[in-house]
Amino acid sequence: MSNSHLFLPSGFIRTPLQNGLGRYIPQLQRITLKFCKSHGGSRGVRDFIESDLMEFAKTNPGTVVYLKPRRHRSPCMVAEYLNGEREYLSCHEFSRDEVYKWLSYMCTRSGIPVMRFRKYQHTDYPTIQGVWNPFTHQAPEINVAEFPHEVLSKPNDQGPTATEQLIEIFKKTQMEDPANKPPN
Amino acid sequence: MRNGRVGTSLSGAVNVISKRNFKAHWVAPTLRELQRRKVIEEDRNGGPKIFHRSTFLEWNYDAEIFAFSNRLGEKFNDSSLRAALTHKSYIERETARLSDIGVESNLQFHDNEALAKKGGEIMSKFINGYLRAVFTQVPEELIRAMHDFLTSNATLETVAKHIGLGDLMLCADFPCKTETYVKSFKAVVAALAESSGEERARIFVQDLVVTQLYGQDVNELWNPVDPVGNLTAILKREGKAEPEFRLIRQAGSNSILAVYYVGVYSDKNFISEGAGESLEVAKEMAAREALKKLFHTEDSMRALPFGRQLKNIQSRIAQLENQPNVPLSEWISQKVMSAVH
């Protein structure tokens, strides 16, 4: 399946400011929960605020939580990240668990926009031994060789031919006979 | 002024996790016209209007400061941190504003001038300590170049922006200038040293500033002007034979894509080889490779240690903060061998 028809931008994995290399800094800077105190669509958000919000704030002390009760408006959450990006999510008619789920999703994001990852790994040092070039592993003798050369003109992975192997075997048998003769 | 205009496109663009929006078809022309007028207005004024985060209704400076220190995992003295984030321009502006109204200004503000200066000094010290402990074989000129890169305004501004200082600083200029960011960051480092001690401040600088060296090619930051001359001088000082340059490989010498490989030999021992589009370039590259090998800064050098990997060499780093490396004019291998950790 090609990706050319997707409007989703694509890119490589990256992280702001080499996060995690030295220490991990949670990238969610602040989150604003806007909800209505009476309307039914905000019920999930209200339930979340009453029950789970304190625990969330305690486990994420690096994130500021703002609550904005606003009459006659549907609930939403706006997450602001350290690199300046903002994420808006409408929480209309969410359940309490859904609010918690989306809030923890916002915590795991850095502000880098959602994109299709081209590869799941990235390195700044793609080669250690050096990229191959045609001169790698070439015998230095080619510099002063006159071509055609006895050894270098042949393919370098060619072993002895069948004829040569037979000649070798014969020579070995010839050499063994004088050794087996009892010394005179 | 807590608002301004920005010429670039860093407006408060909000990414929406979108749901299906239904708007009737006759709404479109109105929206289109409003957008057109907005674009004209912004072009005339030099960019969309931006507001400082503190002008929003949902803003609590105390909570933001609390979150700032927790985000970094550090403990700050409240007074030190607030002083580190307050700029002289802000204090001047506030006192002028109050005296305009006619109110006696008994403001107990401390500015961050002294803290910024101290922070800059200790940050330089920590960076030099790390570089000398990790790059033991390297001449002092390269250490200085890496240090200058890490303490440059561009690098420090990036770091300051990405830890959230932009909204916390109390300053008169908005959008904040580079110098303001850099000053605040240095002052924060000094405030941390005051509050939690020098070891924590050292780890902080290592985790946030020195990690910006990752992914940088250190040889692009500095390399000696005359590599052939420097190599000859070093080998002479070590008592080895003069470097001999020999052509090892060549291809396409009549074409634009000619490549020559030149090898450096000292007393018939191979040191390094370099490639170039002409013989002179190849010779220089070979000398550069030889120097890289001597200084242990080849492309295949060891990865830089960060975070937990520094636990064992922190004392060494502290020790080397005041001991510069050997300068290039006196560099020989024997001098730096003893310093390998």
mmCIF file of C-alpha atoms in Angstrom, chain B residues 80-263:
data_model
loop_
_atom_site.group_PDB
_atom_site.id
_atom_site.type_symbol
_atom_site.label_atom_id
_atom_site.label_comp_id
_atom_site.label_asym_id
_atom_site.label_seq_id
_atom_site.Cartn_x
_atom_site.Cartn_y
_atom_site.Cartn_z
ATOM 1 C CA SER B 80 16.664 32.233 44.058
ATOM 2 C CA LEU B 81 14.513 30.906 41.246
ATOM 3 C CA ARG B 82 12.268 33.932 41.128
ATOM 4 C CA ALA B 83 15.298 36.220 41.128
ATOM 5 C CA ALA B 84 16.821 34.174 38.321
ATOM 6 C CA LEU B 85 13.739 34.719 36.185
ATOM 7 C CA THR B 86 13.404 38.466 36.807
ATOM 8 C CA HIS B 87 15.156 40.823 34.464
ATOM 9 C CA LYS B 88 16.339 44.333 35.089
ATOM 10 C CA SER B 89 14.186 45.657 32.247
ATOM 11 C CA TYR B 90 11.085 44.305 33.956
ATOM 12 C CA ILE B 91 11.938 45.905 37.286
ATOM 13 C CA GLU B 92 12.615 49.227 35.583
ATOM 14 C CA ARG B 93 9.350 49.038 33.698
ATOM 15 C CA GLU B 94 7.348 48.189 36.791
ATOM 16 C CA THR B 95 8.855 50.939 38.934
ATOM 17 C CA ALA B 96 8.309 53.452 36.138
ATOM 18 C CA ARG B 97 4.705 52.332 35.758
ATOM 19 C CA LEU B 98 4.022 52.584 39.464
ATOM 20 C CA SER B 99 5.682 55.969 39.792
ATOM 21 C CA ASP B 100 3.592 57.166 36.812
ATOM 22 C CA ILE B 101 0.483 56.202 38.720
ATOM 23 C CA GLY B 102 1.939 57.838 41.787
ATOM 24 C CA VAL B 103 2.303 54.759 43.995
ATOM 25 C CA GLU B 104 5.408 54.383 46.163
ATOM 26 C CA SER B 105 7.300 51.425 44.823
ATOM 27 C CA ASN B 106 8.512 49.296 47.733
ATOM 28 C CA LEU B 107 9.109 46.413 45.375
ATOM 29 C CA GLN B 108 11.414 43.735 46.721
ATOM 30 C CA PHE B 109 12.587 42.556 43.327
ATOM 31 C CA HIS B 110 16.027 41.119 42.786
ATOM 32 C CA ASP B 111 17.268 40.967 39.242
ATOM 33 C CA ASN B 112 19.288 38.200 37.688
ATOM 34 C CA GLU B 113 22.381 40.125 36.600
ATOM 35 C CA ALA B 114 24.697 38.693 39.254
ATOM 36 C CA LEU B 115 23.170 35.219 38.990
ATOM 37 C CA ALA B 116 23.541 35.204 35.212
ATOM 38 C CA LYS B 117 27.201 36.131 35.408
ATOM 39 C CA LYS B 118 27.928 33.463 38.023
ATOM 40 C CA GLY B 119 25.875 30.923 36.113
ATOM 41 C CA GLY B 120 27.817 31.568 32.921
ATOM 42 C CA GLU B 121 31.100 30.986 34.726
ATOM 43 C CA ILE B 122 30.110 27.747 36.429
ATOM 44 C CA MET B 123 28.457 26.454 33.259
ATOM 45 C CA SER B 124 31.696 27.029 31.318
ATOM 46 C CA LYS B 125 33.581 25.273 34.091
ATOM 47 C CA PHE B 126 31.301 22.224 34.039
ATOM 48 C CA ILE B 127 31.357 21.978 30.255
ATOM 49 C CA ASN B 128 35.139 22.174 30.128
ATOM 50 C CA GLY B 129 35.397 19.522 32.836
ATOM 51 C CA TYR B 130 33.202 17.118 30.886
ATOM 52 C CA LEU B 131 34.960 17.721 27.584
ATOM 53 C CA ARG B 132 38.405 17.242 29.054
ATOM 54 C CA ALA B 133 37.360 14.066 30.857
ATOM 55 C CA VAL B 134 35.770 12.533 27.758
ATOM 56 C CA PHE B 135 38.119 13.857 25.067
ATOM 57 C CA THR B 136 41.347 13.068 26.862
ATOM 58 C CA GLN B 137 43.590 12.960 23.795
ATOM 59 C CA VAL B 138 42.345 16.136 22.208
ATOM 60 C CA PRO B 139 44.225 19.455 22.082
ATOM 61 C CA GLU B 140 42.899 22.384 24.030
ATOM 62 C CA GLU B 141 41.904 24.265 20.854
ATOM 63 C CA LEU B 142 39.269 21.668 20.014
ATOM 64 C CA ILE B 143 38.002 21.688 23.598
ATOM 65 C CA ARG B 144 37.620 25.436 23.324
ATOM 66 C CA ALA B 145 35.765 25.134 20.008
ATOM 67 C CA MET B 146 33.333 22.582 21.460
ATOM 68 C CA HIS B 147 32.858 24.712 24.547
ATOM 69 C CA ASP B 148 32.145 27.777 22.398
ATOM 70 C CA PHE B 149 29.601 25.821 20.407
ATOM 71 C CA LEU B 150 27.831 24.604 23.540
ATOM 72 C CA THR B 151 27.763 28.016 25.182
ATOM 73 C CA SER B 152 26.799 29.870 22.016
ATOM 74 C CA ASN B 153 23.630 31.962 22.130
ATOM 75 C CA ALA B 154 21.850 29.754 19.622
ATOM 76 C CA THR B 155 22.378 26.551 21.593
ATOM 77 C CA LEU B 156 21.485 28.058 24.955
ATOM 78 C CA GLU B 157 18.415 29.756 23.558
ATOM 79 C CA THR B 158 17.146 26.440 22.188
ATOM 80 C CA VAL B 159 17.703 24.753 25.531
ATOM 81 C CA ALA B 160 16.021 27.593 27.429
ATOM 82 C CA LYS B 161 12.996 27.576 25.153
ATOM 83 C CA HIS B 162 12.518 23.847 25.416
ATOM 84 C CA ILE B 163 12.475 23.719 29.200
ATOM 85 C CA GLY B 164 9.691 26.267 29.344
ATOM 86 C CA LEU B 165 11.516 29.439 30.348
ATOM 87 C CA GLY B 166 9.720 31.479 27.693
ATOM 88 C CA ASP B 167 6.519 31.826 29.704
ATOM 89 C CA LEU B 168 8.172 32.171 33.092
ATOM 90 C CA MET B 169 10.609 34.999 32.442
ATOM 91 C CA LEU B 170 9.676 38.434 33.696
ATOM 92 C CA CYS B 171 11.092 40.769 31.095
ATOM 93 C CA ALA B 172 10.060 43.898 29.267
ATOM 94 C CA ASP B 173 10.630 42.605 25.739
ATOM 95 C CA PHE B 174 8.110 40.410 24.008
ATOM 96 C CA PRO B 175 8.756 38.332 21.921
ATOM 97 C CA CYS B 176 11.774 37.764 24.150
ATOM 98 C CA LYS B 177 15.203 38.347 22.703
ATOM 99 C CA THR B 178 17.902 35.694 22.490
ATOM 100 C CA GLU B 179 20.014 37.428 25.133
ATOM 101 C CA THR B 180 17.117 37.374 27.580
ATOM 102 C CA TYR B 181 16.701 33.620 27.203
ATOM 103 C CA VAL B 182 20.435 33.007 27.554
ATOM 104 C CA LYS B 183 20.649 35.218 30.642
ATOM 105 C CA SER B 184 17.699 33.501 32.275
ATOM 106 C CA PHE B 185 19.142 30.056 31.623
ATOM 107 C CA LYS B 186 22.526 30.969 33.079
ATOM 108 C CA ALA B 187 20.814 32.508 36.099
ATOM 109 C CA VAL B 188 18.760 29.342 36.581
ATOM 110 C CA VAL B 189 21.969 27.284 36.607
ATOM 111 C CA ALA B 190 23.414 29.595 39.273
ATOM 112 C CA ALA B 191 20.178 29.424 41.276
ATOM 113 C CA LEU B 192 20.350 25.632 41.162
ATOM 114 C CA ALA B 193 23.945 25.664 42.367
ATOM 115 C CA GLU B 194 22.865 27.920 45.242
ATOM 116 C CA SER B 195 19.850 25.798 46.128
ATOM 117 C CA SER B 196 20.932 22.201 45.646
ATOM 118 C CA GLY B 197 24.696 22.359 45.512
ATOM 119 C CA GLU B 198 27.319 22.264 42.836
ATOM 120 C CA GLU B 199 27.058 18.533 42.083
ATOM 121 C CA ARG B 200 23.393 18.835 41.117
ATOM 122 C CA ALA B 201 24.157 21.873 39.003
ATOM 123 C CA ARG B 202 26.951 19.962 37.258
ATOM 124 C CA ILE B 203 24.633 17.068 36.429
ATOM 125 C CA PHE B 204 22.009 19.564 35.256
ATOM 126 C CA VAL B 205 24.442 21.200 32.824
ATOM 127 C CA GLN B 206 25.633 17.792 31.609
ATOM 128 C CA ASP B 207 22.077 16.586 31.013
ATOM 129 C CA LEU B 208 20.786 19.664 29.280
ATOM 130 C CA VAL B 209 23.637 21.564 27.653
ATOM 131 C CA VAL B 210 26.319 18.985 26.914
ATOM 132 C CA THR B 211 23.801 16.606 25.294
ATOM 133 C CA GLN B 212 23.482 19.182 22.517
ATOM 134 C CA LEU B 213 26.875 17.895 21.360
ATOM 135 C CA TYR B 214 25.239 14.610 20.385
ATOM 136 C CA GLY B 215 24.922 14.263 16.638
ATOM 137 C CA GLN B 216 27.464 17.032 15.991
ATOM 138 C CA ASP B 217 30.605 16.190 14.097
ATOM 139 C CA VAL B 218 33.324 17.547 16.370
ATOM 140 C CA ASN B 219 35.709 17.849 13.443
ATOM 141 C CA GLU B 220 33.392 20.343 11.812
ATOM 142 C CA LEU B 221 33.582 22.539 14.880
ATOM 143 C CA TRP B 222 37.343 22.830 14.621
ATOM 144 C CA ASN B 223 40.188 21.488 12.621
ATOM 145 C CA PRO B 224 43.706 22.864 12.358
ATOM 146 C CA VAL B 225 44.515 25.272 9.562
ATOM 147 C CA ASP B 226 47.625 23.469 8.348
ATOM 148 C CA PRO B 227 47.130 19.750 9.021
ATOM 149 C CA VAL B 228 50.243 18.665 7.107
ATOM 150 C CA GLY B 229 52.465 21.066 9.044
ATOM 151 C CA ASN B 230 50.880 20.119 12.354
ATOM 152 C CA LEU B 231 51.289 16.409 11.670
ATOM 153 C CA THR B 232 54.942 16.895 10.737
ATOM 154 C CA ALA B 233 55.541 18.886 13.915
ATOM 155 C CA ILE B 234 53.859 16.282 16.127
ATOM 156 C CA LEU B 235 55.782 13.378 14.618
ATOM 157 C CA LYS B 236 59.027 15.325 14.922
ATOM 158 C CA ARG B 237 58.339 16.027 18.592
ATOM 159 C CA GLU B 238 57.637 12.356 19.194
ATOM 160 C CA GLY B 239 60.932 11.428 17.583
ATOM 161 C CA LYS B 240 59.311 9.540 14.713
ATOM 162 C CA ALA B 241 60.216 9.843 11.037
ATOM 163 C CA GLU B 242 58.778 12.584 8.871
ATOM 164 C CA PRO B 243 55.385 11.803 7.331
ATOM 165 C CA GLU B 244 55.613 10.511 3.781
ATOM 166 C CA PHE B 245 52.646 10.898 1.475
ATOM 167 C CA ARG B 246 52.105 8.248 -1.171
ATOM 168 C CA LEU B 247 49.394 7.902 -3.768
ATOM 169 C CA ILE B 248 47.533 4.674 -2.971
ATOM 170 C CA ARG B 249 44.566 4.662 -5.301
ATOM 171 C CA GLN B 250 43.300 6.779 -8.097
ATOM 172 C CA ALA B 251 40.416 6.660 -10.501
ATOM 173 C CA GLY B 252 39.134 8.850 -13.296
ATOM 174 C CA SER B 253 42.041 11.281 -13.352
ATOM 175 C CA ASN B 254 40.907 12.754 -16.680
ATOM 176 C CA SER B 255 37.327 13.334 -15.581
ATOM 177 C CA ILE B 256 35.441 15.669 -13.275
ATOM 178 C CA LEU B 257 34.823 12.826 -10.846
ATOM 179 C CA ALA B 258 38.487 12.139 -10.246
ATOM 180 C CA VAL B 259 39.368 10.567 -6.918
ATOM 181 C CA TYR B 260 42.810 10.199 -5.415
ATOM 182 C CA TYR B 261 43.610 8.275 -2.244
ATOM 183 C CA VAL B 262 46.753 9.426 -0.507
ATOM 184 C CA GLY B 263 48.267 7.509 2.380
#
